[in-house]
mmCIF file with all atom_site columns, C-alpha atoms and ligand atoms in Angstrom:
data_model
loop_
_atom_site.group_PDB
_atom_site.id
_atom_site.type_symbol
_atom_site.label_atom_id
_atom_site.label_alt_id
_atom_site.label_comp_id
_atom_site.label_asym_id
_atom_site.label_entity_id
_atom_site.label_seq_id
_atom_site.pdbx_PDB_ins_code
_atom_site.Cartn_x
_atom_site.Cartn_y
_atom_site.Cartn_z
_atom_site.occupancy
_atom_site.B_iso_or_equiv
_atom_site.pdbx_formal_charge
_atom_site.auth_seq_id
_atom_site.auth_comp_id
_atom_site.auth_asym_id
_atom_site.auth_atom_id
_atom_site.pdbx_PDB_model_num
ATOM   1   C CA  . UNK A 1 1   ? 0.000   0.000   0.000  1.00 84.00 ? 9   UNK A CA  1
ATOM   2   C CA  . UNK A 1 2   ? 1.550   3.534   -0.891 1.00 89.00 ? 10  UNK A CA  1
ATOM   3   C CA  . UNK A 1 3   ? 1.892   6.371   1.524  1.00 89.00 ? 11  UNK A CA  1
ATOM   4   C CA  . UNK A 1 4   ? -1.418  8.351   0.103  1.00 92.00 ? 12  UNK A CA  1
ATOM   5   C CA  . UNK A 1 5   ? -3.678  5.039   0.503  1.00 92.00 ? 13  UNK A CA  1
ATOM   6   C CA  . UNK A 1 6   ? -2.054  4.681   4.069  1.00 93.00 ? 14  UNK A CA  1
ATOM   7   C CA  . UNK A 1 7   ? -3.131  8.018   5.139  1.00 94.00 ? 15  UNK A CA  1
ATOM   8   C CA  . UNK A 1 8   ? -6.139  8.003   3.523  1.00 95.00 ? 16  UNK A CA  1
ATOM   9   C CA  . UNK A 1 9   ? -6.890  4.623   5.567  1.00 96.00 ? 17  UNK A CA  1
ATOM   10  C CA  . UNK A 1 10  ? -5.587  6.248   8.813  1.00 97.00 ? 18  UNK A CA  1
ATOM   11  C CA  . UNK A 1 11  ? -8.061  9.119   8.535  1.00 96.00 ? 19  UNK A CA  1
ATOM   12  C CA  . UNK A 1 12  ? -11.179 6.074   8.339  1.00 98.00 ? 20  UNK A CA  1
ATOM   13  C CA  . UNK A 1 13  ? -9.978  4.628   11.199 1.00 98.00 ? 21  UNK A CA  1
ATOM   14  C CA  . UNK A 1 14  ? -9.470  7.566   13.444 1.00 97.00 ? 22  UNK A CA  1
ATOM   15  C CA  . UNK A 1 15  ? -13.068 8.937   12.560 1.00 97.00 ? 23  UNK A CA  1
ATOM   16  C CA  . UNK A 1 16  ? -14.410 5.006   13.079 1.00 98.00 ? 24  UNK A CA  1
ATOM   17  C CA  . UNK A 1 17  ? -12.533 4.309   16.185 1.00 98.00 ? 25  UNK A CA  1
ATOM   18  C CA  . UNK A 1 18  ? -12.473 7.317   18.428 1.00 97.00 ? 26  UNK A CA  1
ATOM   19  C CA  . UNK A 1 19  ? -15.327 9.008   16.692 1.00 97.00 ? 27  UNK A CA  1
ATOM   20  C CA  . UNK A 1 20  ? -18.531 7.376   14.943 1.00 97.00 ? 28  UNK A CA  1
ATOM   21  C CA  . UNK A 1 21  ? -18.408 3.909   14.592 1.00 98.00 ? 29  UNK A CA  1
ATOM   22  C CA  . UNK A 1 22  ? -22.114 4.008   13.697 1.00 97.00 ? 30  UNK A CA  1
ATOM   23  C CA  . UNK A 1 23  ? -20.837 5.746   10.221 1.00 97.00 ? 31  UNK A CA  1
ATOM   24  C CA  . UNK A 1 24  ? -20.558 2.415   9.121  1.00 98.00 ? 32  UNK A CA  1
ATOM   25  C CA  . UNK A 1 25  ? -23.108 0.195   11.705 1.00 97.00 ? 33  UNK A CA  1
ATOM   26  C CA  . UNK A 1 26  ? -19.997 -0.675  13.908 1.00 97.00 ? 34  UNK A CA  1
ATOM   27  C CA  . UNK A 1 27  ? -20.163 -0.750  17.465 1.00 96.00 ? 35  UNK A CA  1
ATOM   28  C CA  . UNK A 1 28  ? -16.682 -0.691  19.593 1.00 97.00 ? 36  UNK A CA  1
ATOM   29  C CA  . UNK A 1 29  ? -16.791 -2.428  23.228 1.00 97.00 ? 37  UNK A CA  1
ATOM   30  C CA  . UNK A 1 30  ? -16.456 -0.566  25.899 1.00 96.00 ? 38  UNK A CA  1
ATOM   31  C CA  . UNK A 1 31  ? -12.627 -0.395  26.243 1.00 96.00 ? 39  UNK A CA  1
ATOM   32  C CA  . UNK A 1 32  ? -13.056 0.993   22.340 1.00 97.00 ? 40  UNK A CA  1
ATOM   33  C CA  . UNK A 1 33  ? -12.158 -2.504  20.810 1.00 98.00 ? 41  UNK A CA  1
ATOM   34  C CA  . UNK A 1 34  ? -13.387 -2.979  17.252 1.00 98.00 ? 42  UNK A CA  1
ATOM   35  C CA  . UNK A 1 35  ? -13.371 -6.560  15.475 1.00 98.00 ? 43  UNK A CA  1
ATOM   36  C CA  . UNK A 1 36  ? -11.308 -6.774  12.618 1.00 98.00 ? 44  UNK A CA  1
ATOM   37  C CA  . UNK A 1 37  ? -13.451 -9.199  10.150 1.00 98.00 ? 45  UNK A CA  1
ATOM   38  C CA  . UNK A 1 38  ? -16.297 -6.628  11.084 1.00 98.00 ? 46  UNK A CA  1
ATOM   39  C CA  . UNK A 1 39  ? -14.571 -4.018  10.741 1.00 98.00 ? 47  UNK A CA  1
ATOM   40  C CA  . UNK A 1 40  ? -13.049 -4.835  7.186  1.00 98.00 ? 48  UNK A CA  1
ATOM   41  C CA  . UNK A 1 41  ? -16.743 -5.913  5.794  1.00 98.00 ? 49  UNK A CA  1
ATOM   42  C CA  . UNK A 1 42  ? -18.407 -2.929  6.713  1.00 98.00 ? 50  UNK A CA  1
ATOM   43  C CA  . UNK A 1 43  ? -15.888 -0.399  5.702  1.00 97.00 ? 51  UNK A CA  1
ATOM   44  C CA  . UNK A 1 44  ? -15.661 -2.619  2.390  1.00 96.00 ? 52  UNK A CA  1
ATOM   45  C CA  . UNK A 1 45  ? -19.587 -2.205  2.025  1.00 96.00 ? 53  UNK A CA  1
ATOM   46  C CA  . UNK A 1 46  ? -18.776 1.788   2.000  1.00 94.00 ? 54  UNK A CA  1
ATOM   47  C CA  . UNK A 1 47  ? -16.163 1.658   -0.263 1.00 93.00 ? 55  UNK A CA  1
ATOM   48  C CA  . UNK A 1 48  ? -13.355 1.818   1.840  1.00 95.00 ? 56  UNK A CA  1
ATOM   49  C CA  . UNK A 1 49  ? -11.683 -1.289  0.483  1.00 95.00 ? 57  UNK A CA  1
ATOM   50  C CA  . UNK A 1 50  ? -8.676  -2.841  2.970  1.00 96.00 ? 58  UNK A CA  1
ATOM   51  C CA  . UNK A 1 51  ? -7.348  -6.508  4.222  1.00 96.00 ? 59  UNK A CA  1
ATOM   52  C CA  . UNK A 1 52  ? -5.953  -7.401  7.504  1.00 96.00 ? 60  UNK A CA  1
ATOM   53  C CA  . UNK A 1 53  ? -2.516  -6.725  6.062  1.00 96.00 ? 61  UNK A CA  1
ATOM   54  C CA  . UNK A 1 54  ? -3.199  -3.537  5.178  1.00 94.00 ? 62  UNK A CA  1
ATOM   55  C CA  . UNK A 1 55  ? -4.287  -2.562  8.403  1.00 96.00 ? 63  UNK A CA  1
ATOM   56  C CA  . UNK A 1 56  ? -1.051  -4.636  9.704  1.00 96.00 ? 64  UNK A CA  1
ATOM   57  C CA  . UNK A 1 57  ? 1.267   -2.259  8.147  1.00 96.00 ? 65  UNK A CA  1
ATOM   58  C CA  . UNK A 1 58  ? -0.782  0.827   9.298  1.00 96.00 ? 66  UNK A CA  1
ATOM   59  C CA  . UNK A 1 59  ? -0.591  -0.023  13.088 1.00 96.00 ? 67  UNK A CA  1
ATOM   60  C CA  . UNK A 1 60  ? 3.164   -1.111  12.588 1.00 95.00 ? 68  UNK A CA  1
ATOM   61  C CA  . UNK A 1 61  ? 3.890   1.907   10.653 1.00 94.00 ? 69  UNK A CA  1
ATOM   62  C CA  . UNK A 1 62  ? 1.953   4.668   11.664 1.00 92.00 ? 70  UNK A CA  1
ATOM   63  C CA  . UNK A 1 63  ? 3.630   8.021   12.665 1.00 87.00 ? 71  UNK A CA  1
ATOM   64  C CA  . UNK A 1 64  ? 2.225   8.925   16.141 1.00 89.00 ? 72  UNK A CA  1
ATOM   65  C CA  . UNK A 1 65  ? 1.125   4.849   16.874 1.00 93.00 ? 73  UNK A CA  1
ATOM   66  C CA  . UNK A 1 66  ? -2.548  6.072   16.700 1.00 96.00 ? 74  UNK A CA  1
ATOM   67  C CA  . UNK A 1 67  ? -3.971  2.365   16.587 1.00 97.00 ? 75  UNK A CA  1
ATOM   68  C CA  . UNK A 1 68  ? -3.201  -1.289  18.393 1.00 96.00 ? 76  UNK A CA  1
ATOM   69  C CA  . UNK A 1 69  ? -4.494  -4.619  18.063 1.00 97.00 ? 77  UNK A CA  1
ATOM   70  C CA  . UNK A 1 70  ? -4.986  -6.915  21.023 1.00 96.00 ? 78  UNK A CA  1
ATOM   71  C CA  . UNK A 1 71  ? -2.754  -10.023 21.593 1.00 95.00 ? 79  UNK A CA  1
ATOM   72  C CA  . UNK A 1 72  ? -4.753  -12.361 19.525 1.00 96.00 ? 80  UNK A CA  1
ATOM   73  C CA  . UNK A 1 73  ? -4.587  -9.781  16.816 1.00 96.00 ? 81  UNK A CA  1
ATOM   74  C CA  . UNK A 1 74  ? -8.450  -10.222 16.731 1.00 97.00 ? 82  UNK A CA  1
ATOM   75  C CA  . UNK A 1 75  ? -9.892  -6.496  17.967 1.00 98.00 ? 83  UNK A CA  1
ATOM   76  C CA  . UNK A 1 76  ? -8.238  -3.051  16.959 1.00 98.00 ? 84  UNK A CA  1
ATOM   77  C CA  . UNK A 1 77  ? -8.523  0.210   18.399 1.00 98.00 ? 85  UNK A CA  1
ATOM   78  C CA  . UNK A 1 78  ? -7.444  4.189   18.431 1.00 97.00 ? 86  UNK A CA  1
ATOM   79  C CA  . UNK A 1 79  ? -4.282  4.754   21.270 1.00 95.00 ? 87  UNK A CA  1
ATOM   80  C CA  . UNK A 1 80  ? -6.162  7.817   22.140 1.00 92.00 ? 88  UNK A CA  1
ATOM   81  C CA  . UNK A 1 81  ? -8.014  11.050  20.705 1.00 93.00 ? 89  UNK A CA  1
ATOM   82  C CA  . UNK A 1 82  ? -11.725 9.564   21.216 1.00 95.00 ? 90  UNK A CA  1
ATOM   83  C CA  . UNK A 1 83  ? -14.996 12.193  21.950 1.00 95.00 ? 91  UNK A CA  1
ATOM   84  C CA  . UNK A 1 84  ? -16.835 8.783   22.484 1.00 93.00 ? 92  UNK A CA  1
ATOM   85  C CA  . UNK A 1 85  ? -17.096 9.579   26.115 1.00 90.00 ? 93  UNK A CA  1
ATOM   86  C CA  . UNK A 1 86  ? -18.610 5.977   26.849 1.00 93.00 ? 94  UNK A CA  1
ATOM   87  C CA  . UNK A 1 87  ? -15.386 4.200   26.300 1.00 95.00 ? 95  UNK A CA  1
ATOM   88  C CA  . UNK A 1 88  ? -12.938 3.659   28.933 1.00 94.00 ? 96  UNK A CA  1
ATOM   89  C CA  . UNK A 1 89  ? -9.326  2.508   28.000 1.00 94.00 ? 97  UNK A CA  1
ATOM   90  C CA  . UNK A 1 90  ? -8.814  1.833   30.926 1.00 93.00 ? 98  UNK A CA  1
ATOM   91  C CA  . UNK A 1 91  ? -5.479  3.437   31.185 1.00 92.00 ? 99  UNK A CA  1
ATOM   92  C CA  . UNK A 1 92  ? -3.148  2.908   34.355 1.00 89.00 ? 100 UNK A CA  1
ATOM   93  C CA  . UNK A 1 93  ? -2.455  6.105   36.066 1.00 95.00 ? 101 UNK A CA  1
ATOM   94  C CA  . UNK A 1 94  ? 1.110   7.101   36.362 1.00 96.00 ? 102 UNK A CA  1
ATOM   95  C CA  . UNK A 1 95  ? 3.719   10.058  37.516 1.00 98.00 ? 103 UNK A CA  1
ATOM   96  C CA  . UNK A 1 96  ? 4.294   12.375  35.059 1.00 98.00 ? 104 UNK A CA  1
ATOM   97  C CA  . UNK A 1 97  ? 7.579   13.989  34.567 1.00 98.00 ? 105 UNK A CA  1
ATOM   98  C CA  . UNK A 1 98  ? 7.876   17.586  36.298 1.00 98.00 ? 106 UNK A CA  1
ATOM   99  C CA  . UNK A 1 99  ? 6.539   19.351  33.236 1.00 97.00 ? 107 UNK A CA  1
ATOM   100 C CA  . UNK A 1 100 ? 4.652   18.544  30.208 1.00 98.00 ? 108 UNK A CA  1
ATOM   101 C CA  . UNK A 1 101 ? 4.291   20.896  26.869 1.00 98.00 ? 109 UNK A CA  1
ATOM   102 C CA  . UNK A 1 102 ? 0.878   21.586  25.734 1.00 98.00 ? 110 UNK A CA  1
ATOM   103 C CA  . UNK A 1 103 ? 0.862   23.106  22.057 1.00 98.00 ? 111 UNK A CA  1
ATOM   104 C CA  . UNK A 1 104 ? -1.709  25.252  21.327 1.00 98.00 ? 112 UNK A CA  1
ATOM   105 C CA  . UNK A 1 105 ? -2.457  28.899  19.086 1.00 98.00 ? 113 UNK A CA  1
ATOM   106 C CA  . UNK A 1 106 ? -2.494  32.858  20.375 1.00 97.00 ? 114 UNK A CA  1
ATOM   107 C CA  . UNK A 1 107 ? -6.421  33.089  19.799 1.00 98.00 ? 115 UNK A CA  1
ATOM   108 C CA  . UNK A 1 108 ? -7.064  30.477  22.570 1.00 98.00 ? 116 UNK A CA  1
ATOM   109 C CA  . UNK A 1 109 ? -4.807  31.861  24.964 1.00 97.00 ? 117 UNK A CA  1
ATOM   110 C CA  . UNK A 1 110 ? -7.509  34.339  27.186 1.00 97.00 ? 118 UNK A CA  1
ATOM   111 C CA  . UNK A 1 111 ? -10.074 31.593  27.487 1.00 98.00 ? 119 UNK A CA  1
ATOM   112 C CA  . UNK A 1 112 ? -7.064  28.984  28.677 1.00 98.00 ? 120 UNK A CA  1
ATOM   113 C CA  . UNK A 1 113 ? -5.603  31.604  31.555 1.00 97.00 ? 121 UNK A CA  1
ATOM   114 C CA  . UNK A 1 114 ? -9.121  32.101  32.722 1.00 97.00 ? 122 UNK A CA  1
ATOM   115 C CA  . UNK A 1 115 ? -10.669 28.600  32.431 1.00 97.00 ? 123 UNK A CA  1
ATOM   116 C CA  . UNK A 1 116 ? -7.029  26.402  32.292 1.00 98.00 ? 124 UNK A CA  1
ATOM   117 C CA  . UNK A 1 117 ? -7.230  23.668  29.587 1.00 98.00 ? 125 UNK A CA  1
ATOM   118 C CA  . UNK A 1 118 ? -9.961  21.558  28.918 1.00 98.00 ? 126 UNK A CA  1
ATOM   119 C CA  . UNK A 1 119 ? -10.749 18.687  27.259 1.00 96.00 ? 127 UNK A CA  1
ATOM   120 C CA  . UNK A 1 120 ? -12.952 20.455  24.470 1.00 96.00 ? 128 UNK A CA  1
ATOM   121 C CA  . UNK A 1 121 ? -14.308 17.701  22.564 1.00 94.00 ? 129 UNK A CA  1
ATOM   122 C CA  . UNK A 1 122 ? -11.817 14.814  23.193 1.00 94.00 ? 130 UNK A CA  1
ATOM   123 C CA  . UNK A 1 123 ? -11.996 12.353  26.653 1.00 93.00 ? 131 UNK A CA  1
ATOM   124 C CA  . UNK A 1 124 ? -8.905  14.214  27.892 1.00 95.00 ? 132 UNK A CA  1
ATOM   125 C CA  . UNK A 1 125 ? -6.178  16.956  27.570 1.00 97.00 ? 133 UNK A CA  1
ATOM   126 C CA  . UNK A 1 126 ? -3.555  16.015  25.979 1.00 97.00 ? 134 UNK A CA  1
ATOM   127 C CA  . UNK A 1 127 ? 0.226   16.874  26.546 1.00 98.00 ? 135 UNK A CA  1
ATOM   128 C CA  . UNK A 1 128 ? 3.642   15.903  25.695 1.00 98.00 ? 136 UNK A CA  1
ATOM   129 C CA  . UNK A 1 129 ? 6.945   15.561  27.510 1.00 97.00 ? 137 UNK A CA  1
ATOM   130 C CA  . UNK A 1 130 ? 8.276   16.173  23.760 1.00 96.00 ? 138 UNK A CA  1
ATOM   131 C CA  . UNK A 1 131 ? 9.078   20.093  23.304 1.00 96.00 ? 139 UNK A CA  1
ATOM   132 C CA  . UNK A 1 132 ? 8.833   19.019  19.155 1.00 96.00 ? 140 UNK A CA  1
ATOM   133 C CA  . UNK A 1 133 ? 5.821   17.134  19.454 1.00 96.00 ? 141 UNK A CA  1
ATOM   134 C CA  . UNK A 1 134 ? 3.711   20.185  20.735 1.00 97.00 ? 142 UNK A CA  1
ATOM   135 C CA  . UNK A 1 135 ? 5.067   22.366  18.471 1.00 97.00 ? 143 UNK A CA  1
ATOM   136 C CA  . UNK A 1 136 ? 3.627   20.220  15.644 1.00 97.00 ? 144 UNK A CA  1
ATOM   137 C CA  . UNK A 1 137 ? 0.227   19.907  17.822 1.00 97.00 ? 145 UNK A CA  1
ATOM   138 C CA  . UNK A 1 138 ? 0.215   23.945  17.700 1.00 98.00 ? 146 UNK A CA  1
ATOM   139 C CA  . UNK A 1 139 ? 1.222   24.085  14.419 1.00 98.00 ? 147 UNK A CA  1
ATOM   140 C CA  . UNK A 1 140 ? -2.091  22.462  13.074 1.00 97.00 ? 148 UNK A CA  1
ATOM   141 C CA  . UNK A 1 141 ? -3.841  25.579  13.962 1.00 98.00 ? 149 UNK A CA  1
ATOM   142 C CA  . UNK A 1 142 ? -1.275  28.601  13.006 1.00 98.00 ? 150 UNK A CA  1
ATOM   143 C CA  . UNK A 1 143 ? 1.842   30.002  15.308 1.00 98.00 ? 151 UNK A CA  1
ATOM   144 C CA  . UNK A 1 144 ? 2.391   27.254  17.931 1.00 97.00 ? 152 UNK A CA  1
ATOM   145 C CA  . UNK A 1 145 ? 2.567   28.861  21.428 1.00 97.00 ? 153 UNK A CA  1
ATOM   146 C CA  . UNK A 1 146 ? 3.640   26.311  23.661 1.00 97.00 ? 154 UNK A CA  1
ATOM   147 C CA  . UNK A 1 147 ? 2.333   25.958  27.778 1.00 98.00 ? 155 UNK A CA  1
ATOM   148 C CA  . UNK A 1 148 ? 4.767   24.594  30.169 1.00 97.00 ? 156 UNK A CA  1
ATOM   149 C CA  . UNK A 1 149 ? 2.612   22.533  32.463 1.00 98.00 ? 157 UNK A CA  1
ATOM   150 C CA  . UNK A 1 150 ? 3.955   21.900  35.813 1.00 98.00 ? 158 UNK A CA  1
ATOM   151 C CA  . UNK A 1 151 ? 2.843   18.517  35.983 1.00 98.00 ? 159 UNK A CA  1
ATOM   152 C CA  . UNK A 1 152 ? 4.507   16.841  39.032 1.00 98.00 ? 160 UNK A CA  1
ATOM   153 C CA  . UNK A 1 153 ? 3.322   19.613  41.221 1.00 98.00 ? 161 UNK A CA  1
ATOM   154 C CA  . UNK A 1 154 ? -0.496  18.649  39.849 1.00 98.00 ? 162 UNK A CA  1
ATOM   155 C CA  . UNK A 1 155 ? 0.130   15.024  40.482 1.00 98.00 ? 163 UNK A CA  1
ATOM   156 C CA  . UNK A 1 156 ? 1.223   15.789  44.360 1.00 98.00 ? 164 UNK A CA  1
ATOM   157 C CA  . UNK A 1 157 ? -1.929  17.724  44.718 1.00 98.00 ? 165 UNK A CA  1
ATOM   158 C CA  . UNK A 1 158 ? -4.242  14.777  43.528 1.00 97.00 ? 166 UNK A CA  1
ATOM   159 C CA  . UNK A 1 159 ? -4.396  14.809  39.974 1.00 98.00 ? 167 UNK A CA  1
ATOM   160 C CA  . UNK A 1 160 ? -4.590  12.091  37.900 1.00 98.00 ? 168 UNK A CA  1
ATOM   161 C CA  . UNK A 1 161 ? -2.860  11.308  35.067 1.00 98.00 ? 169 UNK A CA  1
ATOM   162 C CA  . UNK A 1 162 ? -2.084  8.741   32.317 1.00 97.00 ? 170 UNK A CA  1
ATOM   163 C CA  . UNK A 1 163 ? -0.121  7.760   29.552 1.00 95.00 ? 171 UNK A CA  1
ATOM   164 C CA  . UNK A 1 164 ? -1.638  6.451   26.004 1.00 93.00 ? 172 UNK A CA  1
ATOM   165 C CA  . UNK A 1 165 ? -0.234  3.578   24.350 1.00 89.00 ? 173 UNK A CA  1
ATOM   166 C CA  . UNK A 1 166 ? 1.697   6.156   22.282 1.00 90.00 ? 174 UNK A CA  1
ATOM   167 C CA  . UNK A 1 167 ? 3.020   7.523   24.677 1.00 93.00 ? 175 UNK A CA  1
ATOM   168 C CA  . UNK A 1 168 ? 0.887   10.597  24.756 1.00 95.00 ? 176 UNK A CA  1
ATOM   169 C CA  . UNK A 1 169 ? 0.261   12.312  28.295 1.00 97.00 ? 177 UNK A CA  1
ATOM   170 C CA  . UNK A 1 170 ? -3.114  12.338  29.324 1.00 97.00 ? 178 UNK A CA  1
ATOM   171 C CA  . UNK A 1 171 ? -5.000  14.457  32.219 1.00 97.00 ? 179 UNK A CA  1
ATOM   172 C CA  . UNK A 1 172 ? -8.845  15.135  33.039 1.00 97.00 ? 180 UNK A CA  1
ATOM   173 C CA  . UNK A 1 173 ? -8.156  19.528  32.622 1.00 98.00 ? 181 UNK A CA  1
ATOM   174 C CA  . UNK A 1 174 ? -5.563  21.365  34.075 1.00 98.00 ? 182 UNK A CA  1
ATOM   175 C CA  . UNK A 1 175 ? -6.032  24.474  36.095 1.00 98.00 ? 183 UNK A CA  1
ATOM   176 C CA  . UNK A 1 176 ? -4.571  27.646  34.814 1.00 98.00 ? 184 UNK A CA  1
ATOM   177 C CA  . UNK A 1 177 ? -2.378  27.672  38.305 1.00 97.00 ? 185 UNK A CA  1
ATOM   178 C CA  . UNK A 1 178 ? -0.247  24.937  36.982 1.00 98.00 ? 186 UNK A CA  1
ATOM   179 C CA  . UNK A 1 179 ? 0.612   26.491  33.590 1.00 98.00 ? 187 UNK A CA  1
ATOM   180 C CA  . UNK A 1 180 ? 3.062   29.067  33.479 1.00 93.00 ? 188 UNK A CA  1
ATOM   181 C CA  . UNK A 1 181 ? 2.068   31.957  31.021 1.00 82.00 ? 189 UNK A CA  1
ATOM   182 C CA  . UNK A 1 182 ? 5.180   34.208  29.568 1.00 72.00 ? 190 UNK A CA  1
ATOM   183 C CA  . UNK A 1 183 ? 2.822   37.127  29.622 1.00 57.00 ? 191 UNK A CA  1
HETATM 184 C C1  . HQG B 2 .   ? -7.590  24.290  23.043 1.00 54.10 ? 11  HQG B C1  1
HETATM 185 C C2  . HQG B 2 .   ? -3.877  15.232  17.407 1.00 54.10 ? 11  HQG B C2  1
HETATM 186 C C3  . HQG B 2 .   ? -10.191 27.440  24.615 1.00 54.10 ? 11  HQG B C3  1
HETATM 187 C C4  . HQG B 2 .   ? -6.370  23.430  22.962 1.00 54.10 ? 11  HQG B C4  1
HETATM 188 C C5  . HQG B 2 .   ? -2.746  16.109  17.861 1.00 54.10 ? 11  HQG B C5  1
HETATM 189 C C6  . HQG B 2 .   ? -6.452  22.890  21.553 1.00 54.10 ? 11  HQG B C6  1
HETATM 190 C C7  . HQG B 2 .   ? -2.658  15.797  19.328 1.00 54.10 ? 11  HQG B C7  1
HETATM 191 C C8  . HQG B 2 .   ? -8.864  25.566  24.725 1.00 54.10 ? 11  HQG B C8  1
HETATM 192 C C9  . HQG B 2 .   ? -7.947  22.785  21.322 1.00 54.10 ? 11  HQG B C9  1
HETATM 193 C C10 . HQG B 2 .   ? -4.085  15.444  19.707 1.00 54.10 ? 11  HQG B C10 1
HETATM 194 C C11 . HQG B 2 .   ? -9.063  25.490  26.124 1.00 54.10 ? 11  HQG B C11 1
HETATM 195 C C12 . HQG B 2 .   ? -8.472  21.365  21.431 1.00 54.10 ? 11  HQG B C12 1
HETATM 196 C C13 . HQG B 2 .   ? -4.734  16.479  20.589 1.00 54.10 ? 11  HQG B C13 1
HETATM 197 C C14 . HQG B 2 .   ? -9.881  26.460  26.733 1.00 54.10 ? 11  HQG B C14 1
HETATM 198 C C15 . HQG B 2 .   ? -7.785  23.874  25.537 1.00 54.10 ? 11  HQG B C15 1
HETATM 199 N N1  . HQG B 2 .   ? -10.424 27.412  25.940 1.00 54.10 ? 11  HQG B N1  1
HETATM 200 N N2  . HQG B 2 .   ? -9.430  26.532  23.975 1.00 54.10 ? 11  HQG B N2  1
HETATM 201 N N3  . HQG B 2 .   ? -10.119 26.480  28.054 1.00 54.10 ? 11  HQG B N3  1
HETATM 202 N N4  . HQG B 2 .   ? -8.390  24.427  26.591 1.00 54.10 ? 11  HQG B N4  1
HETATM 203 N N5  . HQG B 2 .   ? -8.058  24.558  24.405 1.00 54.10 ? 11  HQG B N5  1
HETATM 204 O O1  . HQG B 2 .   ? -7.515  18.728  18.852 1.00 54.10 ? 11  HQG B O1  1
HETATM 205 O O2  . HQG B 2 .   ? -4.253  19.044  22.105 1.00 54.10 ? 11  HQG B O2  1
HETATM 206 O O3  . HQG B 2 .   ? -3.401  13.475  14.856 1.00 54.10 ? 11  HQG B O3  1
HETATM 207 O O4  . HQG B 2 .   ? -8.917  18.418  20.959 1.00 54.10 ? 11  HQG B O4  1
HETATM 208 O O5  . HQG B 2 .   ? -5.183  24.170  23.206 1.00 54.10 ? 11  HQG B O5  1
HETATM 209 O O6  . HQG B 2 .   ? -1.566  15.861  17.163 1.00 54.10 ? 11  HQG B O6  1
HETATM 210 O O7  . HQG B 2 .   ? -4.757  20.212  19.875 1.00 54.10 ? 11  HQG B O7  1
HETATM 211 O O8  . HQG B 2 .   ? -5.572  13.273  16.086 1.00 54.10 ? 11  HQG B O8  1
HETATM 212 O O9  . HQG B 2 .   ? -6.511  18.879  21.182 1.00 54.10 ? 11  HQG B O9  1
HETATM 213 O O10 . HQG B 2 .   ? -5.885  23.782  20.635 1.00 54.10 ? 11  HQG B O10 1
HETATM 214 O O11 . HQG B 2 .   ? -1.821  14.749  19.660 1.00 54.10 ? 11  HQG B O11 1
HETATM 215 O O12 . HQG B 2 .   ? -3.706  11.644  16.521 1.00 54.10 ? 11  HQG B O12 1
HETATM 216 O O13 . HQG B 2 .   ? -8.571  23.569  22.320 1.00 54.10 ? 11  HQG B O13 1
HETATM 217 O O14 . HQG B 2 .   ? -4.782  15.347  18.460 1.00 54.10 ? 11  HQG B O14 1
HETATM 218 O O15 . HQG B 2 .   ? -3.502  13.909  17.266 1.00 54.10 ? 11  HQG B O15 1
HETATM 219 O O16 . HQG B 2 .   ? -8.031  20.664  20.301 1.00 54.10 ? 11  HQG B O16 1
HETATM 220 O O17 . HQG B 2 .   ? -4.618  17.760  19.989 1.00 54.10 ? 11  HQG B O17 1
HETATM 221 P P1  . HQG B 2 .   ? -7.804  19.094  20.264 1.00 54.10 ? 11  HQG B P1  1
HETATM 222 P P2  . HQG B 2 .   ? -4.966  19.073  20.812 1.00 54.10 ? 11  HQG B P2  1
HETATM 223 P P3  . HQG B 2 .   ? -4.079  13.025  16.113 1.00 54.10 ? 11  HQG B P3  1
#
């Protein structure tokens, strides 16, 4: 499969998996599981043709390891990124490092140091310990301004947080006392 087809495939499955399964009469479990035979036919019955090696070389290959399979290589799923808010990934909880980046854009920035970050439409906030990686999140939406998050100091006051498959750090909002604003 070439590079375009690849992405094109990622897209489907990030708008199936963490979005609206029901596009194509799929239903995930609740830990966001999706089976792969299913999965396959009823994309195929919208056009979106694949096989299981395809899909193979998309979790094994994908940039930002968006998708996994379980051990039996039976059920697939998105890392992270879902608005589905029923599905739990049930994701360990775990010490972050002292800070995290957040990447985000200049016309956001009055509604973050008044109401912190919030989810917006996704399960949780997501930030990086990767000073790159959150320039690139920024960068989707114009001139990347980047939040330094002290994120220790929010775990030793009783938040939670967690770490995606991908490596992605994960956290329910954070309060606008914890980020540290240049101006
Ligand atoms: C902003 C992609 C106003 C926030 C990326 C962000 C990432 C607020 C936007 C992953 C706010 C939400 C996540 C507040 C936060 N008021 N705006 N209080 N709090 N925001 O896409 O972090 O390619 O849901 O700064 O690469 O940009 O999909 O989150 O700009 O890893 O795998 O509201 O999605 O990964 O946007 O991106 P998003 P995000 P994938």
């Amino acid at each position: 499969m070439n590079d375009k087809n690849k992405k094109r495939i990622s897209k489907f499955l990030s708008l199936i998996l963490r979005h609206n399964p029901g596009k194509i009469g799929l239903e995930l479990d609740e830990n966001g599981w999706a089976d792969i035979n299913e999965l396959i036919t009823k994309a195929n019955k919208r056009n979106v043709r694949f096989s299981k090696e395809s899909l193979e070389d998309i979790v094994e290959t994908n940039d930002k390891k968006r998708f996994a399979f379980n051990d039996d290589k039976t059920k697939i799923r998105a890392n992270q990124g879902h608005s589905i808010t029923t599905i739990d990934l049930k994701l360990e909880s775990l010490e972050p490092p002292a800070y995290l980046y957040h990447g985000t854009v200049g016309k956001f920035m009055s509604a973050i140091k008044t109401n912190g970050l919030q989810k917006m439409s996704r399960q949780h906030v997501h930030l990086t310990n990767e000073l790159e990686t959150a320039v690139k999140v920024g960068s989707r939406r114009g001139q990347a301004i980047i939040l330094n998050i002290r994120a220790k100091d929010m775990h030793d006051k009783g938040y939670t947080f967690y770490q995606s498959e991908n490596g992605v750090w994960l956290t329910d909002a954070v309060p606008a006392e914890f980020i540290a604003f240049k101006n």
